[in-house]
XYZ file of N, CA and C in Angstrom:
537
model
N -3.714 2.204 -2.129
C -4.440 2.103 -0.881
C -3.785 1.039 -0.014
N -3.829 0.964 0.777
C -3.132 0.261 1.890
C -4.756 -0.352 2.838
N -5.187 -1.172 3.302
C -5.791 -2.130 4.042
C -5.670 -3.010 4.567
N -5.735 -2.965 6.103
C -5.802 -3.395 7.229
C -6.671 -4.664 7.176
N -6.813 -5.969 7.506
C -8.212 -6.221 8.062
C -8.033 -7.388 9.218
N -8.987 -7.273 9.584
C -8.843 -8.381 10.844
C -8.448 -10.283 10.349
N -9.597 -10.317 9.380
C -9.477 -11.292 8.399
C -10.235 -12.439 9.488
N -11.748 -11.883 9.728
C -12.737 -12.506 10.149
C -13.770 -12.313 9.120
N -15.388 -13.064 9.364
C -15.946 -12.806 8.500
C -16.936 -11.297 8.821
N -16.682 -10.673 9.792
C -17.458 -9.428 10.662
C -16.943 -8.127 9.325
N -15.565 -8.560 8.362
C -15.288 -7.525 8.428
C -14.647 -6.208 8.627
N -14.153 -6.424 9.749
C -13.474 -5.502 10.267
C -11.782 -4.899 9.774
N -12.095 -3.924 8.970
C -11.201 -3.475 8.398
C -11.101 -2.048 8.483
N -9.546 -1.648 8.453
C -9.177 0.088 8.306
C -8.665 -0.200 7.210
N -9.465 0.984 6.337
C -8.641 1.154 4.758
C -8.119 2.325 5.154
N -6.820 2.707 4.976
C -6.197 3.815 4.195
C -6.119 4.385 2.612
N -6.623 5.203 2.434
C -7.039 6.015 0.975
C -6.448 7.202 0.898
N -5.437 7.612 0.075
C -4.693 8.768 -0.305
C -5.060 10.408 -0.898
N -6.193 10.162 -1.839
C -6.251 11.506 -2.721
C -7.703 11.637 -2.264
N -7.822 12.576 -1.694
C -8.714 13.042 -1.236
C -10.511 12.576 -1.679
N -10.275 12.960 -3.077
C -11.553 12.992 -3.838
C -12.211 11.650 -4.093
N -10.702 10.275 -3.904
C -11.471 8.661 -4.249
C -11.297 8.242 -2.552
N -10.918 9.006 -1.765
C -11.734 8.932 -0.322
C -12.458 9.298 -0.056
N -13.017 9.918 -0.695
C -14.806 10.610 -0.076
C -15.520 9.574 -0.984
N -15.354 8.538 -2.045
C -15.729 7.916 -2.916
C -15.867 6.615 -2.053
N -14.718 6.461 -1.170
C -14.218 4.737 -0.362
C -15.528 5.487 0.643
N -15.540 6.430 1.418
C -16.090 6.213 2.398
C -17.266 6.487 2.331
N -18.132 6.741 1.447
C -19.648 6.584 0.470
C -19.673 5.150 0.700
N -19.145 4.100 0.168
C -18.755 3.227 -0.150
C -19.259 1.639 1.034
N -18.587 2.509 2.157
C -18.391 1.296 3.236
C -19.078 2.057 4.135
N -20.353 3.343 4.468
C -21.232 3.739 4.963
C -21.847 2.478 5.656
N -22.239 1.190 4.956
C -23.422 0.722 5.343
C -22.747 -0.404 6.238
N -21.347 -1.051 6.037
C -20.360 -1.940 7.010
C -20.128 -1.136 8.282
N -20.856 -1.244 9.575
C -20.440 -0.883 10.663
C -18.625 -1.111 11.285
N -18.565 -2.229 11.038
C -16.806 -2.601 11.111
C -15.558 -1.995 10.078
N -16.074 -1.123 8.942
C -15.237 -0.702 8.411
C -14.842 0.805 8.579
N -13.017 1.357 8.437
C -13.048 2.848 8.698
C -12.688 3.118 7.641
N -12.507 4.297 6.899
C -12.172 4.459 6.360
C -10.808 5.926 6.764
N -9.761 5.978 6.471
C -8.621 7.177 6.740
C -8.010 7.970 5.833
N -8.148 9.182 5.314
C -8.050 9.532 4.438
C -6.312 10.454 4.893
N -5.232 9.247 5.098
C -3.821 9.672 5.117
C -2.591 8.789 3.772
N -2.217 9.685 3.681
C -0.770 9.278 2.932
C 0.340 8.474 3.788
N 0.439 7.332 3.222
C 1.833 6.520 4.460
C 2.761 6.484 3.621
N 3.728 6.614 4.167
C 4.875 6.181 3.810
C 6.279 5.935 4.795
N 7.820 6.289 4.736
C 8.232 5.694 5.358
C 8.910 6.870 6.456
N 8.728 8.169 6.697
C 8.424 9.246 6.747
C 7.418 10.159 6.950
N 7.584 11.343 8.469
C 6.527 11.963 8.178
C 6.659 13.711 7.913
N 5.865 14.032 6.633
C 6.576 15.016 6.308
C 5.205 16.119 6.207
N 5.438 17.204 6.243
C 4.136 18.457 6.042
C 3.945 17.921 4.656
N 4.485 18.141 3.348
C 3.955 17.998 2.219
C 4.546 17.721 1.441
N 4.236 16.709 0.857
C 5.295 15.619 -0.438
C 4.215 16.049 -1.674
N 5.067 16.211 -2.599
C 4.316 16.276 -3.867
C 3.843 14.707 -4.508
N 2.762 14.704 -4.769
C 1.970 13.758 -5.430
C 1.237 14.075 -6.793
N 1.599 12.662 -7.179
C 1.458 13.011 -8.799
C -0.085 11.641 -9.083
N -1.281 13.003 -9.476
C -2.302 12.075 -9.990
C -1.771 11.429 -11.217
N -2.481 10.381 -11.670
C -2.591 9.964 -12.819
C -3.666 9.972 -13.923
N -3.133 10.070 -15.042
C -4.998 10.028 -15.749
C -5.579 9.068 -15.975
N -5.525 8.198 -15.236
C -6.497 7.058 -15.434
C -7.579 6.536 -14.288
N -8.318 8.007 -14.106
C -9.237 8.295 -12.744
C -8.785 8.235 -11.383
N -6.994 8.346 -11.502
C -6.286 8.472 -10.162
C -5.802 6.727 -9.393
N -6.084 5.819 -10.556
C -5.916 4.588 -9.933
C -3.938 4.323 -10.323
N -3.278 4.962 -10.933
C -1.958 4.677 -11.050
C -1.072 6.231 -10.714
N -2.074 6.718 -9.506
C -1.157 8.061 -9.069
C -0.164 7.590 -7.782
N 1.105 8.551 -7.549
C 2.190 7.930 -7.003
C 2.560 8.964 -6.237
N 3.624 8.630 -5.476
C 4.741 9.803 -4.942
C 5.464 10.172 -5.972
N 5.952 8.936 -6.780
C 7.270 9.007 -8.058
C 6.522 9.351 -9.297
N 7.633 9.832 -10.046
C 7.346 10.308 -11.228
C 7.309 8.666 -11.965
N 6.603 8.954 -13.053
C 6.791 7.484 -14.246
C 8.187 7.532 -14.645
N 8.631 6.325 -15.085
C 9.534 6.327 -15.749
C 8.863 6.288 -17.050
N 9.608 7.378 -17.721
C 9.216 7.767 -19.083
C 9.688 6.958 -20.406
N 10.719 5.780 -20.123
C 10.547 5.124 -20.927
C 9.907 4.118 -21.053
N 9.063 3.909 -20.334
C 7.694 2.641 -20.132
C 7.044 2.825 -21.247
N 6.149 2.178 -21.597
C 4.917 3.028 -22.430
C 3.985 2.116 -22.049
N 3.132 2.950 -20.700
C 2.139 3.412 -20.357
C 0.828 3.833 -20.509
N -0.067 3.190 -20.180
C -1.500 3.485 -20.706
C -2.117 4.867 -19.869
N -1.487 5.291 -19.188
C -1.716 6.435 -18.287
C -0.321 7.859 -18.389
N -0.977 8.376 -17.836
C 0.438 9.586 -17.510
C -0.148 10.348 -15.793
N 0.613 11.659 -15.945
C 0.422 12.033 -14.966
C 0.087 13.508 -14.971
N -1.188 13.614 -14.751
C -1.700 15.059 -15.356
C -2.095 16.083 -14.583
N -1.762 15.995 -13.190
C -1.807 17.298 -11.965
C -1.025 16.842 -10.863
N -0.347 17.647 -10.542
C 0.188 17.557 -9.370
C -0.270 18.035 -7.575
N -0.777 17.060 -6.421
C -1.236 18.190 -5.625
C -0.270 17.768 -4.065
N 0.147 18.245 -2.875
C 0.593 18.393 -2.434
C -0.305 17.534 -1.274
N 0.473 16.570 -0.238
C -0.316 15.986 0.509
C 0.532 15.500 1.796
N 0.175 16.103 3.180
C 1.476 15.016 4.299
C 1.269 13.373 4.079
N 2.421 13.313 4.795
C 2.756 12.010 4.730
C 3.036 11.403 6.065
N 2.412 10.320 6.354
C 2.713 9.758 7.736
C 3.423 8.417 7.838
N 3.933 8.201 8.833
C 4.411 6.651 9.055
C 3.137 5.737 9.707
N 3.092 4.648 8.909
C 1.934 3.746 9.837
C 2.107 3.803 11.462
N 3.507 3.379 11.878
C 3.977 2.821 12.955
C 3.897 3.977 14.066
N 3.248 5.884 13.366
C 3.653 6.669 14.236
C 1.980 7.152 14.451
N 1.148 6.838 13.888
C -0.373 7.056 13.883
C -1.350 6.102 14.198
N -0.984 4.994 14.360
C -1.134 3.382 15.039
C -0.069 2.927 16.157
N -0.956 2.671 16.917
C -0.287 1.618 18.065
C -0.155 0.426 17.806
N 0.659 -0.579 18.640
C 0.816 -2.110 18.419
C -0.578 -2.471 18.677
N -0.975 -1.829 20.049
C -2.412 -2.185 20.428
C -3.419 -2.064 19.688
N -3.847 -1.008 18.908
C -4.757 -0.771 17.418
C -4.483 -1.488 16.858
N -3.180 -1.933 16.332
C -3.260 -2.929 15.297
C -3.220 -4.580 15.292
N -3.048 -4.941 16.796
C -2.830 -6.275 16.521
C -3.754 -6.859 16.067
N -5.193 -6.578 16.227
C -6.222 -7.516 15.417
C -6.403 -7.360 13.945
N -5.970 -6.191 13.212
C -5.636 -6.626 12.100
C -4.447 -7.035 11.377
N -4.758 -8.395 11.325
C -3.755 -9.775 10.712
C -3.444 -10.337 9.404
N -4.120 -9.393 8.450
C -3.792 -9.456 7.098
C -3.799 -8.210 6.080
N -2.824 -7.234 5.803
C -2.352 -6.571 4.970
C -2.348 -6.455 3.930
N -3.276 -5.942 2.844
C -3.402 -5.132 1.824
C -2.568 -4.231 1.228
N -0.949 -4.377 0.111
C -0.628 -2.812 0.297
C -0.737 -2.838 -1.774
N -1.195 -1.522 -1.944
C -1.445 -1.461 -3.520
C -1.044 0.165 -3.615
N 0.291 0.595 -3.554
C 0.505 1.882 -3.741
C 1.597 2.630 -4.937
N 0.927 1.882 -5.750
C 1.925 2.487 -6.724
C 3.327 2.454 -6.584
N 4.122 1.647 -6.422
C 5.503 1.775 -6.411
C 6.331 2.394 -4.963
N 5.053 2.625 -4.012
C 5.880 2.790 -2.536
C 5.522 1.947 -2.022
N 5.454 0.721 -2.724
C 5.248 -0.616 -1.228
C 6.467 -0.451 0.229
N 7.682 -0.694 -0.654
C 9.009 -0.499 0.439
C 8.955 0.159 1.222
N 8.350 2.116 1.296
C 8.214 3.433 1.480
C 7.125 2.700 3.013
N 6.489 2.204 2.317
C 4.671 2.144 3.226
C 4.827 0.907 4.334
N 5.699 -0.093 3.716
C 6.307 -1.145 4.800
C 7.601 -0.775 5.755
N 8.476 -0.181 5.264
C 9.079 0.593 6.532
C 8.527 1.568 7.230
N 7.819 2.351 6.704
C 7.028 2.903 7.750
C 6.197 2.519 8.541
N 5.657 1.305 8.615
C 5.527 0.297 9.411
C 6.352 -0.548 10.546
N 7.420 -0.220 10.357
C 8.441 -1.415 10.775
C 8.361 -1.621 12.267
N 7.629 -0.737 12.791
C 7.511 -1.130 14.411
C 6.248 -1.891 14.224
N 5.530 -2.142 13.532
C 3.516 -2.788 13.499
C 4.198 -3.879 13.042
N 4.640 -4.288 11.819
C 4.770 -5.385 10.699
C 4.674 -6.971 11.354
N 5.352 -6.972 12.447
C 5.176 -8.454 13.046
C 3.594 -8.461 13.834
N 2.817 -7.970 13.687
C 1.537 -8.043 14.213
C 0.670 -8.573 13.117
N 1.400 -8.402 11.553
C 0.518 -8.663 10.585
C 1.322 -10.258 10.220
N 0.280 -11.079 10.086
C 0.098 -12.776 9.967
C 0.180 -12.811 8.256
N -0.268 -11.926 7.290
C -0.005 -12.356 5.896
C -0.875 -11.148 5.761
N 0.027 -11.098 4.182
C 0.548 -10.048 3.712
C 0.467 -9.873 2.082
N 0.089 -9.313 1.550
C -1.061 -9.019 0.121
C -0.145 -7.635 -0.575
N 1.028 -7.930 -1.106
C 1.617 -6.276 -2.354
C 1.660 -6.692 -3.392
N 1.084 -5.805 -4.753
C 1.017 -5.704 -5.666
C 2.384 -5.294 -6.190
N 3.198 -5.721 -6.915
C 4.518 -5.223 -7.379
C 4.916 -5.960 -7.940
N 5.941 -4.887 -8.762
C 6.503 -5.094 -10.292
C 7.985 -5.712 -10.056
N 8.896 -6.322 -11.279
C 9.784 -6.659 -11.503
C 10.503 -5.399 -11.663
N 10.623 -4.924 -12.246
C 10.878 -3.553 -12.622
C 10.043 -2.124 -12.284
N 10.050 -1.205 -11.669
C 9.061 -0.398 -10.968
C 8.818 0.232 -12.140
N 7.641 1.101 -12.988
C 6.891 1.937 -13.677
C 7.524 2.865 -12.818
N 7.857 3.508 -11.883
C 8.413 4.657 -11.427
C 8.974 4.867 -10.933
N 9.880 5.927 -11.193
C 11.436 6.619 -11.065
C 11.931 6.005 -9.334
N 12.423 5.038 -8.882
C 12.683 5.156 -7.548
C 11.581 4.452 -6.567
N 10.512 3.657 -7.807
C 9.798 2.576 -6.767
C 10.253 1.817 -6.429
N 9.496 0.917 -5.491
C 9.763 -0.304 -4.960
C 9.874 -1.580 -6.582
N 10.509 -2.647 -6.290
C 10.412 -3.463 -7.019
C 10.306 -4.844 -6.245
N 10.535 -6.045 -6.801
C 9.775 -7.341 -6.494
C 11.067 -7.747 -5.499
N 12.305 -7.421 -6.149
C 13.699 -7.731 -5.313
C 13.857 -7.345 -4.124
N 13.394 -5.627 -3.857
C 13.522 -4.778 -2.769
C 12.384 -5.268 -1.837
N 10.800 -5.082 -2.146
C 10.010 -6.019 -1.075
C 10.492 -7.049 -0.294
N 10.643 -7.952 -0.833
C 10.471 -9.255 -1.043
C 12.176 -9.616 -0.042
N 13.124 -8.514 -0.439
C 14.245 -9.046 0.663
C 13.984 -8.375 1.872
N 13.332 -7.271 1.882
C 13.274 -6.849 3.328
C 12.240 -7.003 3.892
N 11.253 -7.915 3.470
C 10.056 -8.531 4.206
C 10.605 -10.188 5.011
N 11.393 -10.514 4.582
C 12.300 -11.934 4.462
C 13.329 -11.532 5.580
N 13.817 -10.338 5.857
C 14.786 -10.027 6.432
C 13.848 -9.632 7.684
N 12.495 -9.753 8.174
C 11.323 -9.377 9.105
C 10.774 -10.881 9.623
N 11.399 -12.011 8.942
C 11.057 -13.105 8.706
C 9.573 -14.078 8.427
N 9.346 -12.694 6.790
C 8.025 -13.210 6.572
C 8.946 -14.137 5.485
N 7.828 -14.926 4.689
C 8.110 -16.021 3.854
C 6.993 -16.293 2.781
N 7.507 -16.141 1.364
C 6.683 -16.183 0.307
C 6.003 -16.996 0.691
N 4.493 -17.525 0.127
C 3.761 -18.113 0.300
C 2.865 -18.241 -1.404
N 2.787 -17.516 -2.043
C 2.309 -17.805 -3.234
C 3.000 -15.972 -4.355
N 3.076 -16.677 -5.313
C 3.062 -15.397 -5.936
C 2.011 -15.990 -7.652
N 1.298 -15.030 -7.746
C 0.701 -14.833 -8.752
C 0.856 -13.828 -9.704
N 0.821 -14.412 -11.173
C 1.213 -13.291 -12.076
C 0.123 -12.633 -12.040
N 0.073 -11.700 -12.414
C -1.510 -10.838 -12.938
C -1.857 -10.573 -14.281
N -0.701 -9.664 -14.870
C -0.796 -9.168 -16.090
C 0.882 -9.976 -16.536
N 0.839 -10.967 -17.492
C 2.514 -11.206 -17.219
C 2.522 -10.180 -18.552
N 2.347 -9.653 -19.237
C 2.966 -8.699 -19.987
C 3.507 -7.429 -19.595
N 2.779 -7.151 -18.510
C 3.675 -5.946 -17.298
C 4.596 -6.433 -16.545
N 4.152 -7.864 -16.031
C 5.598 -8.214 -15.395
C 5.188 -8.044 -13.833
N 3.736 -7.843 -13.724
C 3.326 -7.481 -12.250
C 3.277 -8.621 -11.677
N 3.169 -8.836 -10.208
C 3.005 -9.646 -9.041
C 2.091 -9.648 -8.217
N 1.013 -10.455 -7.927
C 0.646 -10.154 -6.279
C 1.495 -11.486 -5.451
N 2.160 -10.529 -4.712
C 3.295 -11.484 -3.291
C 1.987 -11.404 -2.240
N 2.606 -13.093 -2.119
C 1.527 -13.003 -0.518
C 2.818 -13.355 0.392
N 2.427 -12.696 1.299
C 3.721 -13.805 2.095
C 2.885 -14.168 3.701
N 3.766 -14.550 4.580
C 3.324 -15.081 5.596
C 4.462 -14.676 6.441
N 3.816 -14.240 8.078
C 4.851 -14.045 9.168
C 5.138 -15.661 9.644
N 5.903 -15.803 10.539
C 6.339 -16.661 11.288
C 5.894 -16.712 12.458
């Protein structure tokens, strides 16, 4: 999921939510927050009629664009495949829509890179910046901690904290900060 928010206390946030079925779940969800939307699109860095997407079995919380890399071993797999477009942030948002939200959420399975260039015309509107990512990507052709992390730097954001999460996965949450 990818999330927007203003980063007041009102609230005001656009979530983006991918698979259809845990977006009708998000937007149950945030019914009763007047300031929240909910968007039920696929971002990435590209916009295409239909990219194959791969659920996962672990109630769809580790489903991707990429396949797993199969020599991981994985508490999940990937057990249906369904077909979904794909948009660029930067081509379904204006600068103007987005400048009030100033802090960035991105948690997409291994297309952080995918979901931040497709951004690349918005990205300096966002003040700090929240991706979940690995040292090594769980899937075939994700993003990793090297690839973020230099071309967010090369936008002239700047680490600001990194926290391990799970260090036996080797995961990250990067915060960083614009300039």
């Amino acid at each position: 999921a990818v999330a927007l928010s203003a980063g007041d206390y009102k609230y005001t946030d656009l979530l983006y939510s991918y698979i259809p079925n845990i977006y009708k779940i998000l937007e149950s969800n945030i019914k009763q927050f007047n300031n929240q939307k909910a968007i039920c699109q696929l971002l990435g860095d590209k916009n295409e009629e239909s990219i194959e997407f791969n659920i996962a079995s672990n109630g769809g919380a580790s489903s991707s664009i990429f396949s797993i890399n199969e020599n991981e071993k994985l508490p999940f797999s990937m057990n249906e495949k369904i077909f979904l477009p794909m948009r660029r942030l930067d081509d379904i948002q204006s600068i103007e829509q987005i400048q009030n939200f100033k802090h960035w959420v991105i948690d997409v399975q291994g297309a952080e890179l995918n979901v931040i260039r497709g951004a690349e015309k918005l990205i300096n509107e966002c003040q700090s910046l929240q991706i979940e990512v690995k040292n090594i990507s769980d899937y075939i052709g994700g993003s990793s901690w090297i690839n973020v992390k230099d071309f967010l730097f090369s936008k002239g954001f700047k680490v600001s904290t990194v926290n391990r999460r799970i260090s036996s996965l080797k995961q990250f949450y990067l915060f960083l900060f614009n300039n």
